[in-house]
């Protein structure tokens, strides 16, 4: 199959996350509206959603993911073949993700809440540099980019959407063939570019301050 530049939102929550309202049908609808080739479903400590979505929308590339809580912040596991234990240290989490055949991405590492900060190390496969929900957005994007460059790691982007209209506000351009294994391989090989804008202030207010604190 021919390699092309695919547009993938690598960080989407669905209504399986208590702080998200997005239904699987809305993921399909907004992925189409935003011109995405695919999404990674990354609920908090749950792998729910990806399989169901893939069955419902065969035209969409669906990557199975989970946003794992660790003692040092959030880690996104992509394409792991089994559930990942929550609340371990970042290094233990990375090891478990690798043993499960997945890749480990440091989620919003420089945000003020649930950022990984000093816990980010070269053991990760990639750094989420653009997170549309990150606050403060421009500063955390710049700091995350600097971190990725310093560690020599690939850079990804995702919306961290919790409401449907946020889907695709950030995404990753990946040079790969349109299948999950090729995309995951391409991320590891640094064939990525993170793109995106912050979610709108109105969307931030709609989440409410409590939701915002819970979400990061
Ligand atoms: Zn998230
Ligand atoms: Zn998070």
XYZ file of C-alpha atoms and ligand atoms in Angstrom:
218
model
C 0.000 0.000 0.000
C 1.227 3.523 -0.721
C 2.407 5.687 2.159
C 0.617 9.002 2.563
C 0.228 11.722 5.136
C -2.569 10.711 7.454
C -4.387 13.034 9.830
C -4.976 11.289 13.149
C -6.330 12.737 16.416
C -4.350 10.626 18.901
C -6.210 11.658 22.079
C -10.016 11.363 22.193
C -12.219 10.528 25.187
C -15.710 9.071 24.903
C -18.584 8.844 27.343
C -16.818 5.932 29.025
C -14.711 8.608 30.737
C -16.888 10.130 33.459
C -15.848 13.630 32.414
C -16.599 13.198 28.701
C -19.941 13.387 26.900
C -18.830 12.117 23.469
C -20.781 9.186 22.012
C -19.235 6.837 19.467
C -21.606 8.169 16.797
C -20.345 11.698 17.502
C -16.747 10.521 17.061
C -17.670 9.222 13.603
C -19.544 12.411 12.691
C -16.867 14.854 13.871
C -13.980 12.828 12.452
C -15.706 13.245 9.092
C -16.408 16.970 9.610
C -12.766 17.619 10.579
C -11.358 15.528 7.731
C -9.572 13.081 10.027
C -8.324 9.771 8.667
C -8.428 8.244 12.113
C -8.583 8.619 15.866
C -7.131 6.970 18.951
C -9.699 6.355 21.674
C -7.927 7.056 24.956
C -10.268 6.801 27.929
C -8.998 7.061 31.496
C -7.737 3.639 32.608
C -10.174 1.921 30.244
C -9.821 0.387 26.808
C -13.534 0.742 26.089
C -14.598 2.275 22.809
C -12.056 1.457 20.129
C -13.342 -1.983 19.200
C -16.953 -0.820 19.163
C -16.037 2.230 17.086
C -14.037 0.183 14.567
C -17.066 -2.076 14.017
C -19.374 0.897 13.601
C -17.125 2.905 11.247
C -14.946 0.658 9.071
C -13.941 3.694 6.975
C -12.195 5.264 9.983
C -8.766 4.133 11.245
C -9.310 3.412 14.929
C -6.348 2.983 17.266
C -7.056 1.320 20.587
C -5.628 3.426 23.380
C -5.868 4.149 27.077
C -4.815 7.159 29.137
C -3.089 5.481 32.058
C -2.896 7.204 35.453
C 0.584 6.876 36.949
C 2.213 8.207 40.101
C 3.859 10.848 37.919
C 1.085 11.977 35.547
C -0.782 10.617 32.539
C 0.701 8.199 29.992
C -1.067 7.263 26.770
C -0.724 3.639 25.700
C -1.418 3.065 22.018
C -2.100 -0.331 20.449
C -1.427 -2.376 23.601
C -2.899 -5.874 23.489
C -4.005 -6.014 27.125
C -5.102 -3.607 29.899
C -2.354 -1.617 31.607
C -2.190 -1.403 35.416
C -3.001 2.062 36.767
C -1.082 4.014 39.406
C 2.351 2.471 38.853
C 5.420 4.648 38.406
C 5.940 6.108 34.901
C 8.862 3.706 34.253
C 6.863 0.630 35.347
C 3.968 1.805 33.185
C 6.184 2.214 30.135
C 7.606 -1.269 30.680
C 4.143 -2.809 30.952
C 2.977 -1.022 27.796
C 6.004 -2.325 25.889
C 5.423 -5.871 27.188
C 1.854 -5.575 25.885
C 3.199 -4.638 22.449
C 2.133 -0.997 22.619
C 3.876 2.366 22.534
C 3.998 4.853 25.415
C 3.356 8.563 24.859
C 3.856 11.160 27.616
C 0.483 12.960 27.729
C 0.456 16.776 28.097
C 3.785 16.552 29.985
C 4.094 20.247 30.806
C 0.558 21.238 31.809
C 0.073 22.626 35.303
C -2.150 19.750 36.400
C -1.334 16.037 35.796
C 1.686 16.991 33.724
C 4.627 14.621 34.048
C 7.306 17.296 34.332
C 10.545 15.806 35.590
C 9.171 12.250 35.226
C 9.514 12.376 31.450
C 12.528 10.410 30.282
C 13.954 8.797 27.197
C 12.019 5.569 27.858
C 8.959 7.031 26.154
C 8.277 6.355 22.477
C 6.898 9.858 21.884
C 5.884 13.096 23.576
C 2.441 14.663 23.155
C 3.622 18.138 22.191
C 0.298 19.619 21.041
C -2.685 18.959 23.312
C -5.610 21.228 22.385
C -6.966 21.124 25.927
C -3.650 21.908 27.622
C -3.556 24.986 29.786
C -1.788 27.318 29.303
C -1.743 26.105 25.693
C 1.036 28.060 23.979
C 3.472 27.824 26.873
C 2.903 24.095 27.414
C 3.246 23.437 23.676
C 6.563 25.281 23.568
C 7.891 23.551 26.684
C 6.757 20.116 25.476
C 8.410 20.702 22.115
C 11.632 21.667 23.836
C 11.420 18.514 25.961
C 10.878 16.285 22.919
C 13.813 17.848 21.099
C 16.064 17.470 24.136
C 15.139 13.789 24.505
C 15.237 13.195 20.746
C 11.701 11.767 20.778
C 8.933 11.899 18.156
C 6.221 14.554 18.628
C 2.483 13.891 18.555
C -0.696 15.949 18.796
C -4.238 15.262 19.928
C -7.318 17.163 20.983
C -7.871 15.492 24.398
C -11.508 16.054 23.399
C -14.167 15.606 26.069
C -16.923 17.287 24.013
C -17.647 16.340 20.415
C -16.914 19.730 18.853
C -13.342 19.560 20.224
C -12.441 16.480 18.154
C -9.727 17.290 15.609
C -8.760 20.644 17.149
C -5.293 19.068 17.364
C -3.969 16.034 15.523
C -0.836 14.292 14.292
C 0.254 14.093 10.668
C 1.755 10.635 10.188
C 3.571 9.347 7.090
C 2.209 5.815 6.940
C -0.055 3.442 5.103
C -3.637 3.577 6.391
C -3.491 0.795 8.954
C -2.874 0.801 12.693
C 0.404 -1.151 12.723
C 1.939 1.083 10.060
C 0.850 4.227 11.934
C 2.230 3.039 15.268
C 5.509 2.062 13.577
C 5.703 5.473 11.893
C 5.209 7.264 15.214
C 8.149 5.319 16.682
C 10.219 6.163 13.613
C 9.602 9.878 14.080
C 7.550 10.300 10.891
C 5.134 12.642 12.655
C 4.222 16.302 12.902
C 1.944 17.695 15.639
C -0.617 20.303 14.512
C -3.310 22.136 16.385
C -4.951 24.987 18.171
C -6.294 25.360 21.691
C -9.938 24.541 22.291
C -12.111 27.644 22.410
C -12.616 29.542 25.661
C -16.337 28.834 25.398
C -15.586 25.102 25.293
C -13.293 25.450 28.283
C -15.978 27.261 30.278
C -18.569 24.673 29.291
C -16.443 21.991 30.876
C -16.551 23.938 34.092
C -13.698 24.428 36.438
C -14.273 21.141 38.262
C -14.369 19.151 35.041
C -11.223 20.910 33.894
C -9.379 19.956 37.072
C -10.560 16.366 36.886
C -9.680 16.032 33.234
C -5.991 16.948 33.199
Zn -7.039 12.935 28.154
Zn -4.651 13.627 30.845
